[in-house]
Short mmCIF file of C-alpha atoms in Angstrom, two decimals:
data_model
loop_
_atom_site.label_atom_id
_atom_site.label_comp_id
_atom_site.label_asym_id
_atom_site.label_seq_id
_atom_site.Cartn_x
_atom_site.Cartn_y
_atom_site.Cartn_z
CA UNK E 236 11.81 0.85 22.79
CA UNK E 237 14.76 1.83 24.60
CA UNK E 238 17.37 3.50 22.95
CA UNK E 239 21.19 3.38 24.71
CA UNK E 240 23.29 5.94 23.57
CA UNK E 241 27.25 5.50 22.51
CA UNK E 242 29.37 8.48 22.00
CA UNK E 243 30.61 9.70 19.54
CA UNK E 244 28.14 8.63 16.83
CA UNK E 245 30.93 9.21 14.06
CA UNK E 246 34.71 8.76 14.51
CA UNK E 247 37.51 9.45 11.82
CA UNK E 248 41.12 8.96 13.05
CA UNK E 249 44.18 8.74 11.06
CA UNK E 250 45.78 4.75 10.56
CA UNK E 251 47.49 4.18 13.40
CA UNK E 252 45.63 6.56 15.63
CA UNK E 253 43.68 5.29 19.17
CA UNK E 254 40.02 5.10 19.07
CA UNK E 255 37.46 4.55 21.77
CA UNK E 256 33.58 4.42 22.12
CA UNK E 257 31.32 4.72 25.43
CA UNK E 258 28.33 3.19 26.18
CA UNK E 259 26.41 4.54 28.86
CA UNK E 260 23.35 3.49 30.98
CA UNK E 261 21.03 5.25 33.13
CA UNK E 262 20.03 1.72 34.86
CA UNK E 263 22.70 -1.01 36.47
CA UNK E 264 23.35 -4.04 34.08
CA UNK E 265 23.38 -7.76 34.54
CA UNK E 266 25.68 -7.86 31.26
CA UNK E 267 26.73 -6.01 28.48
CA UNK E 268 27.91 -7.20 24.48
CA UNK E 269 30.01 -6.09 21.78
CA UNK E 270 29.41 -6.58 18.22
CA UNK E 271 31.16 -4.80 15.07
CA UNK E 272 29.69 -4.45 11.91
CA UNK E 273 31.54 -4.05 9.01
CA UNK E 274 30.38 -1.52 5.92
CA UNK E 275 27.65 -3.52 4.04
CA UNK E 276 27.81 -6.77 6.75
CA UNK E 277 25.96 -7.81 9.37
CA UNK E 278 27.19 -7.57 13.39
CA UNK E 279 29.29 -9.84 14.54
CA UNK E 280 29.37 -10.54 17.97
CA UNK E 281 32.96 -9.84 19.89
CA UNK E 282 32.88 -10.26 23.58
CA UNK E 283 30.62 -10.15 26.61
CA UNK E 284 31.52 -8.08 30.04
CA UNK E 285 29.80 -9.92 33.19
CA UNK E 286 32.20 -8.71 36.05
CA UNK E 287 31.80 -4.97 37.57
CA UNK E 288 35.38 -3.48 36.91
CA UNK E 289 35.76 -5.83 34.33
CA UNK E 290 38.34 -5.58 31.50
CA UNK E 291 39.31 -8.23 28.65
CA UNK E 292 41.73 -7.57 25.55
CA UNK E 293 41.38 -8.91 22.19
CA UNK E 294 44.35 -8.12 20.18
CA UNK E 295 44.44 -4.15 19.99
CA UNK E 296 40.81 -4.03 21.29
CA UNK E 297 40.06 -3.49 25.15
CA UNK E 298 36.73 -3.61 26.90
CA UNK E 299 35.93 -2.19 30.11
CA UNK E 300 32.86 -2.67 32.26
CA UNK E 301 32.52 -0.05 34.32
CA UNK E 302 32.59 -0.60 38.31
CA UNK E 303 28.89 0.90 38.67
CA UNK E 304 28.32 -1.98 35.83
CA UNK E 305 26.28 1.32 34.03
CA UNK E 306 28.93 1.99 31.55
CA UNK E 307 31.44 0.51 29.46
CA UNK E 308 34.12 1.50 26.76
CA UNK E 309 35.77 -0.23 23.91
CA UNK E 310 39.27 0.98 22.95
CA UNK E 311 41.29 0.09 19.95
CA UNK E 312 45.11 1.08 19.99
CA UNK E 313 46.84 1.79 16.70
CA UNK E 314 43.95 1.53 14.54
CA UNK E 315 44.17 0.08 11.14
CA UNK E 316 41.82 0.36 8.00
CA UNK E 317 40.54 -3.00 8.62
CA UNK E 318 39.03 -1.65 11.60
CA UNK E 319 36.53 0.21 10.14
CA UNK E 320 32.98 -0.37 10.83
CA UNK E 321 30.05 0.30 12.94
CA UNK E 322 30.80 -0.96 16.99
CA UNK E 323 27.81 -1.07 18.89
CA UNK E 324 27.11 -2.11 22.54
CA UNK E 325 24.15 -4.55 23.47
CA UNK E 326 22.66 -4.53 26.92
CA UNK E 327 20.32 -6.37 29.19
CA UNK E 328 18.17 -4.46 31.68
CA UNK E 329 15.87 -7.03 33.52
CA UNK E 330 14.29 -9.10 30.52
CA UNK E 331 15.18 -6.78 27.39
CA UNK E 332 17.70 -6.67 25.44
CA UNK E 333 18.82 -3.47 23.41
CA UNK E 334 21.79 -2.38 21.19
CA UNK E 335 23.68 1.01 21.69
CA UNK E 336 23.29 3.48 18.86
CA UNK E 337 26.71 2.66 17.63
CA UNK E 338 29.90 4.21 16.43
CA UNK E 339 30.86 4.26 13.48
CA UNK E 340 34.88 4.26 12.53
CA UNK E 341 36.67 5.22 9.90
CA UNK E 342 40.18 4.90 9.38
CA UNK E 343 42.10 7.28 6.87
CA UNK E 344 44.91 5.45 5.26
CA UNK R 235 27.95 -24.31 5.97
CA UNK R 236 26.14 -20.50 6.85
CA UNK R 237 25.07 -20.57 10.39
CA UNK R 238 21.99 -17.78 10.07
CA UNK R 239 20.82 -17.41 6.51
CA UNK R 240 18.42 -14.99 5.27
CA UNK R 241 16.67 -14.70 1.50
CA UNK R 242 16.49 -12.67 -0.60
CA UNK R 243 19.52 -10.63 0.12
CA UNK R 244 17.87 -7.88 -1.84
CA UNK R 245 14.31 -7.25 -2.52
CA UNK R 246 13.03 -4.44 -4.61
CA UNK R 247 9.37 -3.80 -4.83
CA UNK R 248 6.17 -1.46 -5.78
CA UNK R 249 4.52 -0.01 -2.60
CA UNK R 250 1.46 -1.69 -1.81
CA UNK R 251 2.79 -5.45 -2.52
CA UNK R 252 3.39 -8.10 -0.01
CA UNK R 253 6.61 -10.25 0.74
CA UNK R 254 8.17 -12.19 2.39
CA UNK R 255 11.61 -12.85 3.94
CA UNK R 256 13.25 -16.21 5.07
CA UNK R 257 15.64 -16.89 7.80
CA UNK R 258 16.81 -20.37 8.64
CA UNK R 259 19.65 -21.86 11.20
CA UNK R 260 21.93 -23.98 11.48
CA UNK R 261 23.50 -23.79 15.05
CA UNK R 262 20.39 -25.77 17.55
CA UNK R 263 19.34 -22.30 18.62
CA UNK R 264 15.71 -22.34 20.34
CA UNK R 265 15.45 -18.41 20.10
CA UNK R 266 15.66 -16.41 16.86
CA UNK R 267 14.68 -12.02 16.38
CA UNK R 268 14.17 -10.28 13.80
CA UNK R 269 15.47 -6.82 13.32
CA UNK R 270 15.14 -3.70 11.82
CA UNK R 271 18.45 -1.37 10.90
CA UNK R 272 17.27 1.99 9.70
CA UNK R 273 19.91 4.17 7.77
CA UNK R 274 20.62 5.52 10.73
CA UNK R 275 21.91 1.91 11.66
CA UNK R 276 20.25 2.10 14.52
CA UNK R 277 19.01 -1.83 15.43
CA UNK R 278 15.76 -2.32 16.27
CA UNK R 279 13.89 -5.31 17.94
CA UNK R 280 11.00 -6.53 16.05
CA UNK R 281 10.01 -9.65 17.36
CA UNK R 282 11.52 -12.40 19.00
CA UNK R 283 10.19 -16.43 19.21
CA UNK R 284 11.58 -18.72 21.69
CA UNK R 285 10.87 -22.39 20.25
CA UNK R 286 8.16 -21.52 18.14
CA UNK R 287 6.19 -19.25 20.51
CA UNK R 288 5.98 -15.41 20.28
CA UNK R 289 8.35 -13.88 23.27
CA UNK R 290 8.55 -10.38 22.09
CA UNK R 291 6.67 -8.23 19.78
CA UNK R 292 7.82 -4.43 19.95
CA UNK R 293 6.07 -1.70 18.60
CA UNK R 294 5.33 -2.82 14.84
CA UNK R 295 2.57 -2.03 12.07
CA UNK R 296 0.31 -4.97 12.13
CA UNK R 297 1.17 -5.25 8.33
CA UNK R 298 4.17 -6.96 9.50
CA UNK R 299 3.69 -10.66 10.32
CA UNK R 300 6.04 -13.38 11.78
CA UNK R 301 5.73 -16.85 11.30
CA UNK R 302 8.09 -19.80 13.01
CA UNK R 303 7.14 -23.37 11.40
CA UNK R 304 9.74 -25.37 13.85
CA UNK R 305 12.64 -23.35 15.94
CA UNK R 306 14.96 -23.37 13.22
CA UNK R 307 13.29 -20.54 10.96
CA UNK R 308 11.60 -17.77 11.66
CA UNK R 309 10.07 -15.76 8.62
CA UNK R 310 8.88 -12.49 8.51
CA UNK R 311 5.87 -11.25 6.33
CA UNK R 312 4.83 -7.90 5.13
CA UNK R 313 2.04 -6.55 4.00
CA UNK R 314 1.12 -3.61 1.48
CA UNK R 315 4.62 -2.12 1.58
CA UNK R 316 5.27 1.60 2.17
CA UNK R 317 8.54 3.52 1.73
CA UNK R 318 8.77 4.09 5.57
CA UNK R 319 9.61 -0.10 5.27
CA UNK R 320 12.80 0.17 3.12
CA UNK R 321 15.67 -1.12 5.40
CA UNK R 322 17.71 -3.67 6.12
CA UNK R 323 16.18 -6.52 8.20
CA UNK R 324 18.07 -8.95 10.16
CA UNK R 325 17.33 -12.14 11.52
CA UNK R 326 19.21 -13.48 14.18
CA UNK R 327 19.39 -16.59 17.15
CA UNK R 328 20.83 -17.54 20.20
CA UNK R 329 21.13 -20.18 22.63
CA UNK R 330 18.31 -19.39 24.91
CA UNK R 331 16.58 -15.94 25.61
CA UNK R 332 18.37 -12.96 27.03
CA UNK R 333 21.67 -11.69 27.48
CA UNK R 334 23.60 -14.27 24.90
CA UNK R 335 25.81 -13.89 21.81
CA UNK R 336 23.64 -13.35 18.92
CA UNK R 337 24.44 -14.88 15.63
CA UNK R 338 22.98 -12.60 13.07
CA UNK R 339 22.31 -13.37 8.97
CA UNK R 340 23.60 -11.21 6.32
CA UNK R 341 20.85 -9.35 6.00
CA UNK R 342 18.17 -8.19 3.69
CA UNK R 343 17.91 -5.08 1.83
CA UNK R 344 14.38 -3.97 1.58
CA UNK R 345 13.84 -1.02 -0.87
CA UNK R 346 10.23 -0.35 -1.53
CA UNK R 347 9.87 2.26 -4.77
#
Protein backbone atom coordinates (compact mmCIF):
# COMPACT_ATOMS: atom_id res chain seq x y z
CA UNK A 1 0.00 0.00 0.00
CA UNK A 2 0.72 3.52 -0.19
CA UNK A 3 2.61 5.08 2.32
CA UNK A 4 2.25 9.25 2.73
CA UNK A 5 4.95 10.69 4.46
CA UNK A 6 4.65 13.56 7.39
CA UNK A 7 7.67 15.34 8.54
CA UNK A 8 9.22 15.29 11.12
CA UNK A 9 8.53 11.74 12.34
CA UNK A 10 9.49 12.83 16.04
CA UNK A 11 8.98 16.30 17.60
CA UNK A 12 10.03 17.44 21.22
CA UNK A 13 9.38 21.14 22.02
CA UNK A 14 9.44 22.79 25.29
CA UNK A 15 5.55 23.67 26.98
CA UNK A 16 4.59 26.51 25.47
CA UNK A 17 6.65 26.16 22.34
CA UNK A 18 4.90 26.14 18.48
CA UNK A 19 4.73 22.89 16.77
CA UNK A 20 3.81 21.98 13.23
CA UNK A 21 3.64 18.78 11.02
CA UNK A 22 3.48 18.48 7.01
CA UNK A 23 1.86 16.15 5.06
CA UNK A 24 2.83 15.91 1.64
CA UNK A 25 1.50 14.23 -1.58
CA UNK A 26 2.95 13.41 -4.80
CA UNK A 27 -0.79 13.15 -6.36
CA UNK A 28 -3.71 16.07 -6.08
CA UNK A 29 -6.38 15.25 -3.35
CA UNK A 30 -10.14 15.24 -3.29
CA UNK A 31 -9.78 15.62 0.69
CA UNK A 32 -7.57 15.27 3.37
CA UNK A 33 -8.20 14.24 7.53
CA UNK A 34 -6.73 14.80 10.78
CA UNK A 35 -6.73 12.48 13.59
CA UNK A 36 -4.53 12.57 16.96
CA UNK A 37 -3.76 9.76 18.90
CA UNK A 38 -2.96 9.96 22.26
CA UNK A 39 -0.03 7.60 24.03
CA UNK A 40 -1.75 4.17 24.52
CA UNK A 41 -5.35 5.42 22.65
CA UNK A 42 -6.74 5.05 19.61
CA UNK A 43 -7.05 8.11 16.74
CA UNK A 44 -9.46 10.35 17.07
CA UNK A 45 -10.62 12.06 14.25
CA UNK A 46 -10.18 16.17 14.31
CA UNK A 47 -11.11 17.89 11.15
CA UNK A 48 -11.41 17.44 7.42
CA UNK A 49 -9.83 20.05 4.67
CA UNK A 50 -12.08 20.00 1.33
CA UNK A 51 -11.28 23.57 -0.08
CA UNK A 52 -7.79 24.23 -2.02
CA UNK A 53 -6.22 27.11 0.15
CA UNK A 54 -8.19 26.01 2.84
CA UNK A 55 -7.55 26.86 6.52
CA UNK A 56 -9.79 26.11 9.77
CA UNK A 57 -8.70 26.72 13.56
CA UNK A 58 -9.58 24.67 16.43
CA UNK A 59 -8.52 26.30 19.54
CA UNK A 60 -4.56 26.56 19.28
CA UNK A 61 -4.62 24.07 16.34
CA UNK A 62 -4.62 25.35 12.59
CA UNK A 63 -4.98 23.33 9.44
CA UNK A 64 -4.01 24.31 6.11
CA UNK A 65 -4.78 22.69 2.79
CA UNK A 66 -2.47 23.58 0.55
CA UNK A 67 -3.55 25.58 -2.78
CA UNK A 68 -2.12 22.66 -5.12
CA UNK A 69 -4.59 20.56 -2.62
CA UNK A 70 -1.07 18.13 -2.48
CA UNK A 71 -0.06 19.24 0.89
CA UNK A 72 -1.24 20.28 4.11
CA UNK A 73 0.11 21.34 7.65
CA UNK A 74 -1.21 21.25 11.12
CA UNK A 75 0.12 23.89 13.55
CA UNK A 76 -0.36 24.09 17.24
CA UNK A 77 0.61 27.49 18.99
CA UNK A 78 1.77 27.41 22.59
CA UNK A 79 1.82 23.82 23.04
CA UNK A 80 0.85 22.23 26.24
CA UNK A 81 1.55 18.66 27.73
CA UNK A 82 -1.87 17.63 26.96
CA UNK A 83 -0.94 17.89 23.49
CA UNK A 84 1.11 15.13 23.27
CA UNK A 85 0.44 12.35 20.97
CA UNK A 86 0.81 10.90 17.62
CA UNK A 87 -0.99 13.47 14.67
CA UNK A 88 -1.36 11.81 11.56
CA UNK A 89 -2.89 12.93 8.20
CA UNK A 90 -5.43 10.66 6.22
CA UNK A 91 -5.89 11.08 2.51
CA UNK A 92 -8.02 10.05 -0.39
CA UNK A 93 -6.48 9.54 -3.82
CA UNK A 94 -9.27 8.28 -6.25
CA UNK A 95 -10.91 5.29 -4.22
CA UNK A 96 -8.18 4.68 -1.36
CA UNK A 97 -7.81 5.90 1.56
CA UNK A 98 -4.35 6.08 3.48
CA UNK A 99 -2.97 7.65 6.74
CA UNK A 100 0.32 9.75 6.85
CA UNK A 101 3.15 8.19 8.79
CA UNK A 102 2.51 10.49 11.65
CA UNK A 103 4.20 12.76 14.09
CA UNK A 104 4.66 12.14 17.10
CA UNK A 105 4.78 15.15 19.91
CA UNK A 106 6.10 15.47 22.96
CA UNK A 107 5.85 18.24 25.19
CA UNK A 108 8.55 18.82 28.02
CA UNK A 109 6.96 20.34 31.01
CA UNK B 1 -22.61 3.96 25.48
CA UNK B 2 -18.96 3.09 23.37
CA UNK B 3 -19.51 3.90 19.81
CA UNK B 4 -16.71 1.27 18.21
CA UNK B 5 -15.85 -1.48 20.64
CA UNK B 6 -13.28 -4.00 20.22
CA UNK B 7 -12.48 -7.37 22.55
CA UNK B 8 -10.19 -8.42 24.02
CA UNK B 9 -8.26 -5.30 24.67
CA UNK B 10 -5.27 -7.51 25.21
CA UNK B 11 -4.56 -10.90 23.94
CA UNK B 12 -1.49 -12.84 24.76
CA UNK B 13 -0.82 -16.08 23.05
CA UNK B 14 1.63 -19.16 21.99
CA UNK B 15 2.63 -18.92 18.26
CA UNK B 16 0.86 -21.30 16.25
CA UNK B 17 -2.77 -20.76 17.98
CA UNK B 18 -5.74 -19.17 16.44
CA UNK B 19 -7.98 -16.16 17.66
CA UNK B 20 -10.12 -14.13 17.25
CA UNK B 21 -10.98 -10.42 17.71
CA UNK B 22 -14.47 -8.68 17.96
CA UNK B 23 -15.52 -5.30 16.89
CA UNK B 24 -19.08 -4.10 17.16
CA UNK B 25 -20.90 -0.48 16.55
CA UNK B 26 -23.04 1.49 17.71
CA UNK B 27 -23.35 4.62 15.40
CA UNK B 28 -25.65 3.03 11.94
CA UNK B 29 -22.36 2.89 10.09
CA UNK B 30 -22.63 0.58 6.80
CA UNK B 31 -18.70 0.51 6.42
CA UNK B 32 -16.28 -0.76 9.06
CA UNK B 33 -11.87 -1.56 8.46
CA UNK B 34 -9.79 -3.16 10.22
CA UNK B 35 -6.30 -2.02 10.87
CA UNK B 36 -3.00 -2.85 11.61
CA UNK B 37 -0.56 -0.28 13.78
CA UNK B 38 2.93 -1.66 13.83
CA UNK B 39 5.35 -0.17 16.54
CA UNK B 40 6.28 1.99 14.20
CA UNK B 41 2.58 3.32 14.47
CA UNK B 42 2.37 3.32 11.16
CA UNK B 43 -1.64 2.42 10.23
CA UNK B 44 -2.25 -0.02 7.95
CA UNK B 45 -5.43 -1.02 5.93
CA UNK B 46 -6.38 -4.53 6.26
CA UNK B 47 -9.65 -4.96 5.01
CA UNK B 48 -12.60 -3.03 4.69
CA UNK B 49 -16.62 -4.35 4.32
CA UNK B 50 -19.23 -2.08 3.15
CA UNK B 51 -22.67 -3.66 4.47
CA UNK B 52 -21.52 -6.98 4.83
CA UNK B 53 -19.59 -7.36 1.54
CA UNK B 54 -15.76 -7.40 1.17
CA UNK B 55 -14.65 -3.77 -0.39
CA UNK B 56 -11.03 -3.93 0.31
CA UNK B 57 -8.58 -6.56 1.10
CA UNK B 58 -4.84 -5.22 1.08
CA UNK B 59 -1.95 -7.22 1.04
CA UNK B 60 -2.55 -9.80 4.03
CA UNK B 61 -1.39 -13.50 4.93
CA UNK B 62 -4.31 -15.63 4.10
CA UNK B 63 -4.06 -16.78 7.83
CA UNK B 64 -5.92 -13.72 8.53
CA UNK B 65 -9.69 -13.98 8.02
CA UNK B 66 -12.59 -11.41 8.26
CA UNK B 67 -15.96 -12.15 8.93
CA UNK B 68 -19.12 -9.46 9.00
CA UNK B 69 -22.43 -11.33 10.33
CA UNK B 70 -24.75 -7.99 9.76
CA UNK B 71 -23.03 -4.31 9.17
CA UNK B 72 -22.68 -3.65 12.67
CA UNK B 73 -19.57 -6.02 13.44
CA UNK B 74 -16.92 -6.95 11.66
CA UNK B 75 -14.51 -9.64 13.27
CA UNK B 76 -11.25 -10.50 12.39
CA UNK B 77 -9.73 -14.11 12.60
CA UNK B 78 -6.25 -15.37 12.72
CA UNK B 79 -4.76 -18.25 12.13
CA UNK B 80 -1.50 -20.10 13.49
CA UNK B 81 -0.03 -16.91 14.97
CA UNK B 82 3.57 -15.81 14.35
CA UNK B 83 5.53 -13.07 16.13
CA UNK B 84 5.57 -10.93 12.88
CA UNK B 85 1.46 -10.63 14.06
CA UNK B 86 2.02 -8.91 17.47
CA UNK B 87 0.43 -5.39 17.09
CA UNK B 88 -2.19 -3.43 17.79
CA UNK B 89 -5.30 -3.92 15.58
CA UNK B 90 -7.97 -1.48 15.13
CA UNK B 91 -11.32 -1.67 13.97
CA UNK B 92 -13.01 1.18 12.78
CA UNK B 93 -16.50 2.59 10.70
CA UNK B 94 -17.86 5.28 8.91
CA UNK B 95 -20.81 6.56 7.28
CA UNK B 96 -20.34 5.31 3.83
CA UNK B 97 -17.01 4.39 1.95
CA UNK B 98 -14.25 6.84 1.27
CA UNK B 99 -13.06 10.01 2.38
CA UNK B 100 -15.26 10.23 5.87
CA UNK B 101 -14.46 10.64 9.58
CA UNK B 102 -13.53 7.37 10.92
CA UNK B 103 -14.60 6.33 14.32
CA UNK B 104 -11.98 3.95 15.52
CA UNK B 105 -12.19 1.31 18.79
CA UNK B 106 -9.68 1.26 21.45
CA UNK B 107 -7.80 -1.16 20.14
CA UNK B 108 -6.34 -4.54 20.65
CA UNK B 109 -3.00 -5.47 21.74
CA UNK B 110 -1.86 -8.59 20.06
CA UNK B 111 1.39 -10.06 21.54
CA UNK B 112 2.14 -13.47 20.23
CA UNK B 113 5.17 -15.20 22.52
Amino acid sequence: GQQVMQIPQYQHVQEGEDFTTYCNSSTTLSNIQWYKQRPGGHPVFLIQLVKSGEVKKQKRLTFQFGEAKKNSSLHITATQTTDVGTYFCALNTGNQFYFGTGTSLTVIP
Amino acid sequence: DTAVSQTPKYLVTQMGNDKSIKCEQNLGHDTMYWYKQDSKKFLKIMFSYNNKELIINETVPNRFSPKSPDKAHLNLHINSLELGDSAVYFCASSQGQGPLPYTFGSGTRLTVV
